[in-house]
């Protein structure tokens, strides 16, 4: 028997729970009601969860705040205390998207991050790229076909984004300082440039999409960009730019991490659910 508790989350979490419903023998939820979940689950509070019996606690993709706050669908966060964690047995896994400092410091159990898994990262790159394309279409007055699109970073998301925009007729310029990534970008027919050149090149961009969690978009870059350039940062903290500084510039500049949960929560949740079942099968030896 596998008993799990799902603490907080967003629309992805509902889809995740639906995927897990055929696997878990008992599922508890905190921060959702039965009507929202749509599958058989026991509604509980953080105080009355049967921590000692739990095989796994599933936390939101964005992890847990520095003070133990757990985001919920309706905006009222939960507060995970160290006293709750201490009640779990040694067999209890903690599963989350981002391994935040709170989890590293206060959870003496095995913590597994979805986003560190190659299968999740690659699958997640598809709704991420589709979300980027949608936002680019909505925030520009020109077609993507024929536009010059900067893709900053050429990791798993960057590759899929570049391919999708290229398939829509955009001219792709990839920025990376990694020789291997640059070689792969050139192999795909894209222009490869170093970040050392981005300030001088910025005037060329019609759309600029950043995937690198580093302050690569400086005021000097924004100054050189066209006023009509659409800038989209999908990276995690600290982000590509200072939000207060960005307000001073005329471009449409958005920071939208976690795009899959906003544009395709059902698909994103299914990806997480399938990965979670694989984790359970490996850790507990149970099969569906």
PDB file of C-alpha atoms in Angstrom:
ATOM      1  CA  UNK A   1       0.000   0.000   0.000  1.00  0.00           C
ATOM      2  CA  UNK A   2       1.280   3.443  -0.944  1.00  0.00           C
ATOM      3  CA  UNK A   3      -0.154   6.369   0.991  1.00  0.00           C
ATOM      4  CA  UNK A   4       0.641   9.860  -0.228  1.00  0.00           C
ATOM      5  CA  UNK A   5      -0.203  13.411   0.776  1.00  0.00           C
ATOM      6  CA  UNK A   6      -0.379  16.256  -1.712  1.00  0.00           C
ATOM      7  CA  UNK A   7       0.258  19.653  -0.123  1.00  0.00           C
ATOM      8  CA  UNK A   8      -0.827  22.739  -2.054  1.00  0.00           C
ATOM      9  CA  UNK A   9      -0.029  23.344  -5.699  1.00  0.00           C
ATOM     10  CA  UNK A  10      -1.822  24.660  -8.761  1.00  0.00           C
ATOM     11  CA  UNK A  11      -3.809  23.332 -11.721  1.00  0.00           C
ATOM     12  CA  UNK A  12      -0.921  21.021 -12.604  1.00  0.00           C
ATOM     13  CA  UNK A  13      -1.334  19.369  -9.235  1.00  0.00           C
ATOM     14  CA  UNK A  14      -4.949  18.435  -9.975  1.00  0.00           C
ATOM     15  CA  UNK A  15      -3.858  16.665 -13.151  1.00  0.00           C
ATOM     16  CA  UNK A  16      -0.997  15.059 -11.210  1.00  0.00           C
ATOM     17  CA  UNK A  17      -3.444  13.670  -8.644  1.00  0.00           C
ATOM     18  CA  UNK A  18      -5.666  12.276 -11.373  1.00  0.00           C
ATOM     19  CA  UNK A  19      -2.661  10.458 -12.848  1.00  0.00           C
ATOM     20  CA  UNK A  20      -1.641   9.089  -9.435  1.00  0.00           C
ATOM     21  CA  UNK A  21      -5.153   8.005  -8.446  1.00  0.00           C
ATOM     22  CA  UNK A  22      -4.758   4.589 -10.079  1.00  0.00           C
ATOM     23  CA  UNK A  23      -1.477   3.984  -8.266  1.00  0.00           C
ATOM     24  CA  UNK A  24      -1.855   5.258  -4.711  1.00  0.00           C
ATOM     25  CA  UNK A  25      -3.856   3.122  -2.303  1.00  0.00           C
ATOM     26  CA  UNK A  26      -4.773   6.241  -0.342  1.00  0.00           C
ATOM     27  CA  UNK A  27      -4.311   9.905  -1.175  1.00  0.00           C
ATOM     28  CA  UNK A  28      -4.672  12.866   1.173  1.00  0.00           C
ATOM     29  CA  UNK A  29      -4.927  16.467   0.039  1.00  0.00           C
ATOM     30  CA  UNK A  30      -4.283  19.714   1.860  1.00  0.00           C
ATOM     31  CA  UNK A  31      -5.289  22.943   0.139  1.00  0.00           C
ATOM     32  CA  UNK A  32      -7.788  21.402  -2.298  1.00  0.00           C
ATOM     33  CA  UNK A  33     -11.361  20.235  -1.913  1.00  0.00           C
ATOM     34  CA  UNK A  34     -12.855  17.018  -3.247  1.00  0.00           C
ATOM     35  CA  UNK A  35     -14.848  18.817  -5.935  1.00  0.00           C
ATOM     36  CA  UNK A  36     -11.700  20.408  -7.391  1.00  0.00           C
ATOM     37  CA  UNK A  37      -9.659  17.232  -7.328  1.00  0.00           C
ATOM     38  CA  UNK A  38     -12.230  15.070  -9.099  1.00  0.00           C
ATOM     39  CA  UNK A  39     -10.790  11.802  -7.735  1.00  0.00           C
ATOM     40  CA  UNK A  40     -11.201  10.021  -4.427  1.00  0.00           C
ATOM     41  CA  UNK A  41      -8.987  11.746  -1.889  1.00  0.00           C
ATOM     42  CA  UNK A  42      -9.187  12.496   1.819  1.00  0.00           C
ATOM     43  CA  UNK A  43      -9.239  16.187   2.669  1.00  0.00           C
ATOM     44  CA  UNK A  44      -7.036  16.975   5.639  1.00  0.00           C
ATOM     45  CA  UNK A  45      -5.247  19.863   7.307  1.00  0.00           C
ATOM     46  CA  UNK A  46      -1.526  19.956   8.011  1.00  0.00           C
ATOM     47  CA  UNK A  47      -2.286  19.178  11.642  1.00  0.00           C
ATOM     48  CA  UNK A  48      -4.265  15.975  11.111  1.00  0.00           C
ATOM     49  CA  UNK A  49      -2.330  14.227   8.363  1.00  0.00           C
ATOM     50  CA  UNK A  50      -1.225  10.679   9.292  1.00  0.00           C
ATOM     51  CA  UNK A  51       2.446  11.589   8.821  1.00  0.00           C
ATOM     52  CA  UNK A  52       3.734   8.372  10.360  1.00  0.00           C
ATOM     53  CA  UNK A  53       2.031   6.256   7.666  1.00  0.00           C
ATOM     54  CA  UNK A  54       2.899   8.351   4.620  1.00  0.00           C
ATOM     55  CA  UNK A  55       5.152   6.929   1.926  1.00  0.00           C
ATOM     56  CA  UNK A  56       5.445  10.278   0.160  1.00  0.00           C
ATOM     57  CA  UNK A  57       4.631  13.955   0.515  1.00  0.00           C
ATOM     58  CA  UNK A  58       4.197  15.780  -2.781  1.00  0.00           C
ATOM     59  CA  UNK A  59       4.898  19.505  -2.767  1.00  0.00           C
ATOM     60  CA  UNK A  60       4.298  22.127  -5.490  1.00  0.00           C
ATOM     61  CA  UNK A  61       6.557  22.480  -8.505  1.00  0.00           C
ATOM     62  CA  UNK A  62       7.910  25.785  -7.208  1.00  0.00           C
ATOM     63  CA  UNK A  63       8.884  24.161  -3.915  1.00  0.00           C
ATOM     64  CA  UNK A  64       8.549  25.629  -0.432  1.00  0.00           C
ATOM     65  CA  UNK A  65       9.288  29.185   0.690  1.00  0.00           C
ATOM     66  CA  UNK A  66      12.165  30.037   3.000  1.00  0.00           C
ATOM     67  CA  UNK A  67       9.752  30.113   5.957  1.00  0.00           C
ATOM     68  CA  UNK A  68       7.959  26.884   5.016  1.00  0.00           C
ATOM     69  CA  UNK A  69       5.117  28.482   3.080  1.00  0.00           C
ATOM     70  CA  UNK A  70       3.504  26.197   0.513  1.00  0.00           C
ATOM     71  CA  UNK A  71       1.612  27.925  -2.341  1.00  0.00           C
ATOM     72  CA  UNK A  72      -1.958  26.837  -3.039  1.00  0.00           C
ATOM     73  CA  UNK A  73      -4.380  27.166  -5.922  1.00  0.00           C
ATOM     74  CA  UNK A  74      -6.478  29.790  -4.138  1.00  0.00           C
ATOM     75  CA  UNK A  75      -3.642  31.983  -2.926  1.00  0.00           C
ATOM     76  CA  UNK A  76      -3.773  31.283   0.821  1.00  0.00           C
ATOM     77  CA  UNK A  77      -0.473  29.500   1.497  1.00  0.00           C
ATOM     78  CA  UNK A  78      -0.028  26.603   3.877  1.00  0.00           C
ATOM     79  CA  UNK A  79       2.709  26.707   6.510  1.00  0.00           C
ATOM     80  CA  UNK A  80       4.785  23.549   6.697  1.00  0.00           C
ATOM     81  CA  UNK A  81       6.451  23.438  10.099  1.00  0.00           C
ATOM     82  CA  UNK A  82       9.474  21.463  11.196  1.00  0.00           C
ATOM     83  CA  UNK A  83       7.190  19.743  13.711  1.00  0.00           C
ATOM     84  CA  UNK A  84       5.146  18.340  10.805  1.00  0.00           C
ATOM     85  CA  UNK A  85       8.257  17.025   9.063  1.00  0.00           C
ATOM     86  CA  UNK A  86       9.547  15.363  12.247  1.00  0.00           C
ATOM     87  CA  UNK A  87       6.368  13.276  12.421  1.00  0.00           C
ATOM     88  CA  UNK A  88       7.170  11.527   9.125  1.00  0.00           C
ATOM     89  CA  UNK A  89       8.752   8.093   9.100  1.00  0.00           C
ATOM     90  CA  UNK A  90      12.133   7.338   7.580  1.00  0.00           C
ATOM     91  CA  UNK A  91      10.367   5.737   4.607  1.00  0.00           C
ATOM     92  CA  UNK A  92       8.690   9.011   3.603  1.00  0.00           C
ATOM     93  CA  UNK A  93       9.865  10.645   0.376  1.00  0.00           C
ATOM     94  CA  UNK A  94       9.464  14.343  -0.298  1.00  0.00           C
ATOM     95  CA  UNK A  95       8.855  15.106  -3.976  1.00  0.00           C
ATOM     96  CA  UNK A  96       8.915  18.619  -5.396  1.00  0.00           C
ATOM     97  CA  UNK A  97       9.903  20.595  -8.456  1.00  0.00           C
ATOM     98  CA  UNK A  98      12.557  22.887  -7.038  1.00  0.00           C
ATOM     99  CA  UNK A  99      14.801  21.870  -4.154  1.00  0.00           C
ATOM    100  CA  UNK A 100      14.560  25.102  -2.140  1.00  0.00           C
ATOM    101  CA  UNK A 101      16.749  26.090   0.847  1.00  0.00           C
ATOM    102  CA  UNK A 102      13.981  25.227   3.343  1.00  0.00           C
ATOM    103  CA  UNK A 103      13.831  21.642   2.100  1.00  0.00           C
ATOM    104  CA  UNK A 104      17.611  21.296   2.106  1.00  0.00           C
ATOM    105  CA  UNK A 105      17.876  22.619   5.647  1.00  0.00           C
ATOM    106  CA  UNK A 106      14.893  21.060   7.399  1.00  0.00           C
ATOM    107  CA  UNK A 107      13.949  17.774   5.716  1.00  0.00           C
ATOM    108  CA  UNK A 108      16.021  14.824   7.015  1.00  0.00           C
ATOM    109  CA  UNK A 109      14.384  12.518   4.495  1.00  0.00           C
ATOM    110  CA  UNK A 110      15.079  11.750   0.861  1.00  0.00           C
ATOM    111  CA  UNK A 111      13.976  14.680  -1.320  1.00  0.00           C
ATOM    112  CA  UNK A 112      13.515  14.151  -5.050  1.00  0.00           C
ATOM    113  CA  UNK A 113      13.209  16.982  -7.566  1.00  0.00           C
ATOM    114  CA  UNK A 114      11.129  16.454 -10.702  1.00  0.00           C
ATOM    115  CA  UNK A 115      13.085  19.130 -12.534  1.00  0.00           C
ATOM    116  CA  UNK A 116      16.380  17.324 -12.030  1.00  0.00           C
ATOM    117  CA  UNK A 117      15.019  14.402 -14.069  1.00  0.00           C
ATOM    118  CA  UNK A 118      15.905  14.372 -17.744  1.00  0.00           C
ATOM    119  CA  UNK A 119      12.555  12.836 -18.769  1.00  0.00           C
ATOM    120  CA  UNK A 120      10.581  15.594 -17.035  1.00  0.00           C
ATOM    121  CA  UNK A 121      12.786  18.418 -18.291  1.00  0.00           C
ATOM    122  CA  UNK A 122      12.583  17.278 -21.913  1.00  0.00           C
ATOM    123  CA  UNK A 123       8.829  16.631 -21.808  1.00  0.00           C
ATOM    124  CA  UNK A 124       8.245  19.950 -20.020  1.00  0.00           C
ATOM    125  CA  UNK A 125      10.130  21.826 -22.729  1.00  0.00           C
ATOM    126  CA  UNK A 126       7.269  21.225 -25.178  1.00  0.00           C
ATOM    127  CA  UNK A 127       4.497  23.112 -23.320  1.00  0.00           C
ATOM    128  CA  UNK A 128       7.138  25.672 -22.366  1.00  0.00           C
ATOM    129  CA  UNK A 129       7.983  26.365 -26.012  1.00  0.00           C
ATOM    130  CA  UNK A 130       4.310  26.440 -27.023  1.00  0.00           C
ATOM    131  CA  UNK A 131       3.627  28.941 -24.243  1.00  0.00           C
ATOM    132  CA  UNK A 132       6.508  31.133 -25.417  1.00  0.00           C
ATOM    133  CA  UNK A 133       5.169  31.100 -28.963  1.00  0.00           C
ATOM    134  CA  UNK A 134       1.689  32.040 -27.783  1.00  0.00           C
ATOM    135  CA  UNK A 135       2.979  34.937 -25.698  1.00  0.00           C
ATOM    136  CA  UNK A 136       5.159  36.155 -28.566  1.00  0.00           C
ATOM    137  CA  UNK A 137       2.178  36.177 -30.932  1.00  0.00           C
ATOM    138  CA  UNK A 138       0.017  38.002 -28.372  1.00  0.00           C
ATOM    139  CA  UNK A 139       2.635  40.643 -27.584  1.00  0.00           C
ATOM    140  CA  UNK A 140       3.904  41.589 -31.030  1.00  0.00           C
ATOM    141  CA  UNK A 141       2.294  43.447 -33.921  1.00  0.00           C
ATOM    142  CA  UNK A 142       4.126  41.428 -36.562  1.00  0.00           C
ATOM    143  CA  UNK A 143       4.190  37.802 -37.630  1.00  0.00           C
ATOM    144  CA  UNK A 144       6.668  35.381 -36.130  1.00  0.00           C
ATOM    145  CA  UNK A 145       7.458  34.323 -39.692  1.00  0.00           C
ATOM    146  CA  UNK A 146      10.418  36.445 -40.764  1.00  0.00           C
ATOM    147  CA  UNK A 147      11.063  37.813 -37.270  1.00  0.00           C
ATOM    148  CA  UNK A 148      14.512  37.693 -35.702  1.00  0.00           C
ATOM    149  CA  UNK A 149      14.274  35.738 -32.463  1.00  0.00           C
ATOM    150  CA  UNK A 150      17.047  35.678 -29.879  1.00  0.00           C
ATOM    151  CA  UNK A 151      17.105  32.490 -27.793  1.00  0.00           C
ATOM    152  CA  UNK A 152      19.341  32.964 -24.767  1.00  0.00           C
ATOM    153  CA  UNK A 153      20.660  29.630 -23.577  1.00  0.00           C
ATOM    154  CA  UNK A 154      20.541  26.372 -25.505  1.00  0.00           C
ATOM    155  CA  UNK A 155      19.693  23.784 -22.901  1.00  0.00           C
ATOM    156  CA  UNK A 156      16.639  21.543 -23.005  1.00  0.00           C
ATOM    157  CA  UNK A 157      14.115  24.395 -23.156  1.00  0.00           C
ATOM    158  CA  UNK A 158      16.236  26.558 -25.431  1.00  0.00           C
ATOM    159  CA  UNK A 159      16.529  23.791 -28.021  1.00  0.00           C
ATOM    160  CA  UNK A 160      12.780  23.173 -28.171  1.00  0.00           C
ATOM    161  CA  UNK A 161      11.988  26.896 -28.260  1.00  0.00           C
ATOM    162  CA  UNK A 162      14.437  27.473 -31.111  1.00  0.00           C
ATOM    163  CA  UNK A 163      13.014  24.550 -33.088  1.00  0.00           C
ATOM    164  CA  UNK A 164       9.395  25.652 -32.619  1.00  0.00           C
ATOM    165  CA  UNK A 165      10.027  29.281 -33.586  1.00  0.00           C
ATOM    166  CA  UNK A 166      12.170  28.188 -36.522  1.00  0.00           C
ATOM    167  CA  UNK A 167       9.315  25.971 -37.674  1.00  0.00           C
ATOM    168  CA  UNK A 168       7.117  29.074 -37.653  1.00  0.00           C
ATOM    169  CA  UNK A 169       9.520  30.837 -40.016  1.00  0.00           C
ATOM    170  CA  UNK A 170      11.560  32.877 -37.540  1.00  0.00           C
ATOM    171  CA  UNK A 171      15.263  33.605 -37.942  1.00  0.00           C
ATOM    172  CA  UNK A 172      16.945  32.154 -34.851  1.00  0.00           C
ATOM    173  CA  UNK A 173      20.042  33.529 -33.145  1.00  0.00           C
ATOM    174  CA  UNK A 174      21.207  31.417 -30.201  1.00  0.00           C
ATOM    175  CA  UNK A 175      23.304  32.945 -27.425  1.00  0.00           C
ATOM    176  CA  UNK A 176      25.434  30.594 -25.358  1.00  0.00           C
ATOM    177  CA  UNK A 177      28.988  30.561 -24.084  1.00  0.00           C
ATOM    178  CA  UNK A 178      29.106  26.763 -24.145  1.00  0.00           C
ATOM    179  CA  UNK A 179      30.978  25.459 -27.190  1.00  0.00           C
ATOM    180  CA  UNK A 180      29.051  22.186 -27.295  1.00  0.00           C
ATOM    181  CA  UNK A 181      25.683  23.959 -27.176  1.00  0.00           C
ATOM    182  CA  UNK A 182      26.827  26.396 -29.837  1.00  0.00           C
ATOM    183  CA  UNK A 183      27.963  23.582 -32.107  1.00  0.00           C
ATOM    184  CA  UNK A 184      24.577  21.888 -31.745  1.00  0.00           C
ATOM    185  CA  UNK A 185      22.805  25.142 -32.550  1.00  0.00           C
ATOM    186  CA  UNK A 186      24.883  25.572 -35.716  1.00  0.00           C
ATOM    187  CA  UNK A 187      24.163  21.963 -36.635  1.00  0.00           C
ATOM    188  CA  UNK A 188      20.449  22.844 -36.542  1.00  0.00           C
ATOM    189  CA  UNK A 189      21.084  25.754 -38.907  1.00  0.00           C
ATOM    190  CA  UNK A 190      20.886  28.523 -36.313  1.00  0.00           C
ATOM    191  CA  UNK A 191      23.271  31.429 -35.839  1.00  0.00           C
ATOM    192  CA  UNK A 192      25.404  31.013 -32.711  1.00  0.00           C
ATOM    193  CA  UNK A 193      26.830  33.961 -30.807  1.00  0.00           C
ATOM    194  CA  UNK A 194      28.494  34.526 -27.453  1.00  0.00           C
ATOM    195  CA  UNK A 195      26.836  36.540 -24.696  1.00  0.00           C
ATOM    196  CA  UNK A 196      29.786  38.913 -25.017  1.00  0.00           C
ATOM    197  CA  UNK A 197      28.141  40.199 -28.208  1.00  0.00           C
ATOM    198  CA  UNK A 198      24.564  40.588 -27.013  1.00  0.00           C
ATOM    199  CA  UNK A 199      24.707  44.305 -26.196  1.00  0.00           C
ATOM    200  CA  UNK A 200      26.072  45.193 -29.631  1.00  0.00           C
ATOM    201  CA  UNK A 201      23.596  42.853 -31.352  1.00  0.00           C
ATOM    202  CA  UNK A 202      20.493  43.792 -29.359  1.00  0.00           C
ATOM    203  CA  UNK A 203      19.063  46.110 -32.040  1.00  0.00           C
ATOM    204  CA  UNK A 204      18.478  43.087 -34.304  1.00  0.00           C
ATOM    205  CA  UNK A 205      15.956  41.335 -32.059  1.00  0.00           C
ATOM    206  CA  UNK A 206      12.212  41.360 -32.675  1.00  0.00           C
ATOM    207  CA  UNK A 207      11.680  38.783 -29.932  1.00  0.00           C
ATOM    208  CA  UNK A 208      14.108  37.860 -27.154  1.00  0.00           C
ATOM    209  CA  UNK A 209      13.515  34.756 -25.013  1.00  0.00           C
ATOM    210  CA  UNK A 210      15.774  34.033 -22.065  1.00  0.00           C
ATOM    211  CA  UNK A 211      16.178  30.604 -20.450  1.00  0.00           C
ATOM    212  CA  UNK A 212      19.311  31.343 -18.395  1.00  0.00           C
ATOM    213  CA  UNK A 213      18.862  31.999 -14.627  1.00  0.00           C
ATOM    214  CA  UNK A 214      21.358  34.852 -14.642  1.00  0.00           C
ATOM    215  CA  UNK A 215      21.205  38.632 -15.113  1.00  0.00           C
ATOM    216  CA  UNK A 216      22.104  38.535 -18.799  1.00  0.00           C
ATOM    217  CA  UNK A 217      19.723  41.341 -19.824  1.00  0.00           C
ATOM    218  CA  UNK A 218      21.325  44.539 -18.584  1.00  0.00           C
ATOM    219  CA  UNK A 219      20.066  48.120 -18.982  1.00  0.00           C
ATOM    220  CA  UNK A 220      22.599  48.523 -21.800  1.00  0.00           C
ATOM    221  CA  UNK A 221      20.937  45.672 -23.705  1.00  0.00           C
ATOM    222  CA  UNK A 222      17.468  47.197 -23.296  1.00  0.00           C
ATOM    223  CA  UNK A 223      18.789  50.589 -24.430  1.00  0.00           C
ATOM    224  CA  UNK A 224      20.010  49.078 -27.706  1.00  0.00           C
ATOM    225  CA  UNK A 225      16.816  47.099 -28.397  1.00  0.00           C
ATOM    226  CA  UNK A 226      13.982  48.292 -30.607  1.00  0.00           C
ATOM    227  CA  UNK A 227      11.113  49.736 -28.608  1.00  0.00           C
ATOM    228  CA  UNK A 228       8.864  47.123 -30.253  1.00  0.00           C
ATOM    229  CA  UNK A 229      10.985  44.137 -29.190  1.00  0.00           C
ATOM    230  CA  UNK A 230       9.137  41.613 -27.031  1.00  0.00           C
ATOM    231  CA  UNK A 231      11.288  40.284 -24.192  1.00  0.00           C
ATOM    232  CA  UNK A 232      10.276  37.104 -22.377  1.00  0.00           C
ATOM    233  CA  UNK A 233      12.230  35.701 -19.446  1.00  0.00           C
ATOM    234  CA  UNK A 234      11.214  32.151 -18.458  1.00  0.00           C
ATOM    235  CA  UNK A 235      14.179  31.476 -16.194  1.00  0.00           C
ATOM    236  CA  UNK A 236      14.016  30.809 -12.478  1.00  0.00           C
ATOM    237  CA  UNK A 237      15.423  33.175  -9.843  1.00  0.00           C
ATOM    238  CA  UNK A 238      17.241  35.506  -9.985  1.00  0.00           C
ATOM    239  CA  UNK A 239      15.874  36.060 -13.500  1.00  0.00           C
ATOM    240  CA  UNK A 240      17.468  37.762 -16.467  1.00  0.00           C
ATOM    241  CA  UNK A 241      16.837  41.359 -15.437  1.00  0.00           C
ATOM    242  CA  UNK A 242      16.064  43.668 -12.538  1.00  0.00           C
ATOM    243  CA  UNK A 243      12.261  44.198 -12.679  1.00  0.00           C
ATOM    244  CA  UNK A 244      12.507  47.733 -11.301  1.00  0.00           C
ATOM    245  CA  UNK A 245      15.090  48.714 -13.910  1.00  0.00           C
ATOM    246  CA  UNK A 246      13.101  47.088 -16.726  1.00  0.00           C
ATOM    247  CA  UNK A 247      10.100  49.344 -16.004  1.00  0.00           C
ATOM    248  CA  UNK A 248      12.066  52.314 -17.328  1.00  0.00           C
ATOM    249  CA  UNK A 249      12.252  50.877 -20.858  1.00  0.00           C
ATOM    250  CA  UNK A 250       9.577  50.937 -23.585  1.00  0.00           C
ATOM    251  CA  UNK A 251       9.735  47.281 -24.581  1.00  0.00           C
ATOM    252  CA  UNK A 252       7.137  44.756 -23.423  1.00  0.00           C
ATOM    253  CA  UNK A 253       9.193  42.818 -20.887  1.00  0.00           C
ATOM    254  CA  UNK A 254       7.726  39.809 -19.092  1.00  0.00           C
ATOM    255  CA  UNK A 255       9.096  37.402 -16.514  1.00  0.00           C
ATOM    256  CA  UNK A 256       6.986  34.222 -16.699  1.00  0.00           C
ATOM    257  CA  UNK A 257       8.596  31.225 -14.987  1.00  0.00           C
ATOM    258  CA  UNK A 258       6.582  28.015 -14.838  1.00  0.00           C
ATOM    259  CA  UNK A 259       4.928  28.492 -18.218  1.00  0.00           C
ATOM    260  CA  UNK A 260       3.663  24.876 -18.541  1.00  0.00           C
ATOM    261  CA  UNK A 261       1.469  25.339 -15.475  1.00  0.00           C
ATOM    262  CA  UNK A 262      -0.096  28.434 -17.004  1.00  0.00           C
ATOM    263  CA  UNK A 263      -0.657  27.393 -20.624  1.00  0.00           C
ATOM    264  CA  UNK A 264      -0.996  23.595 -20.451  1.00  0.00           C
ATOM    265  CA  UNK A 265      -1.615  22.551 -16.835  1.00  0.00           C
ATOM    266  CA  UNK A 266      -3.289  19.258 -17.737  1.00  0.00           C
ATOM    267  CA  UNK A 267      -0.390  18.068 -19.901  1.00  0.00           C
ATOM    268  CA  UNK A 268       2.188  19.412 -17.450  1.00  0.00           C
ATOM    269  CA  UNK A 269       0.487  17.616 -14.561  1.00  0.00           C
ATOM    270  CA  UNK A 270       0.362  14.347 -16.482  1.00  0.00           C
ATOM    271  CA  UNK A 271       4.111  14.624 -17.131  1.00  0.00           C
ATOM    272  CA  UNK A 272       4.735  15.049 -13.402  1.00  0.00           C
ATOM    273  CA  UNK A 273       2.332  12.244 -12.519  1.00  0.00           C
ATOM    274  CA  UNK A 274       4.004   9.733 -14.827  1.00  0.00           C
ATOM    275  CA  UNK A 275       7.428  10.707 -13.494  1.00  0.00           C
ATOM    276  CA  UNK A 276       6.172  10.309  -9.923  1.00  0.00           C
ATOM    277  CA  UNK A 277       4.921   6.788 -10.625  1.00  0.00           C
ATOM    278  CA  UNK A 278       8.379   5.922 -12.001  1.00  0.00           C
ATOM    279  CA  UNK A 279       9.905   7.285  -8.796  1.00  0.00           C
ATOM    280  CA  UNK A 280       7.543   5.176  -6.673  1.00  0.00           C
ATOM    281  CA  UNK A 281       8.270   2.032  -8.676  1.00  0.00           C
ATOM    282  CA  UNK A 282      11.990   2.547  -8.175  1.00  0.00           C
ATOM    283  CA  UNK A 283      11.789   3.458  -4.489  1.00  0.00           C
ATOM    284  CA  UNK A 284       9.044   1.111  -3.310  1.00  0.00           C
ATOM    285  CA  UNK A 285       9.073  -1.645  -5.915  1.00  0.00           C
ATOM    286  CA  UNK A 286       5.329  -1.307  -6.524  1.00  0.00           C
ATOM    287  CA  UNK A 287       3.973  -1.462 -10.039  1.00  0.00           C
ATOM    288  CA  UNK A 288       0.662  -0.263 -11.438  1.00  0.00           C
TER     289      UNK A 288
END
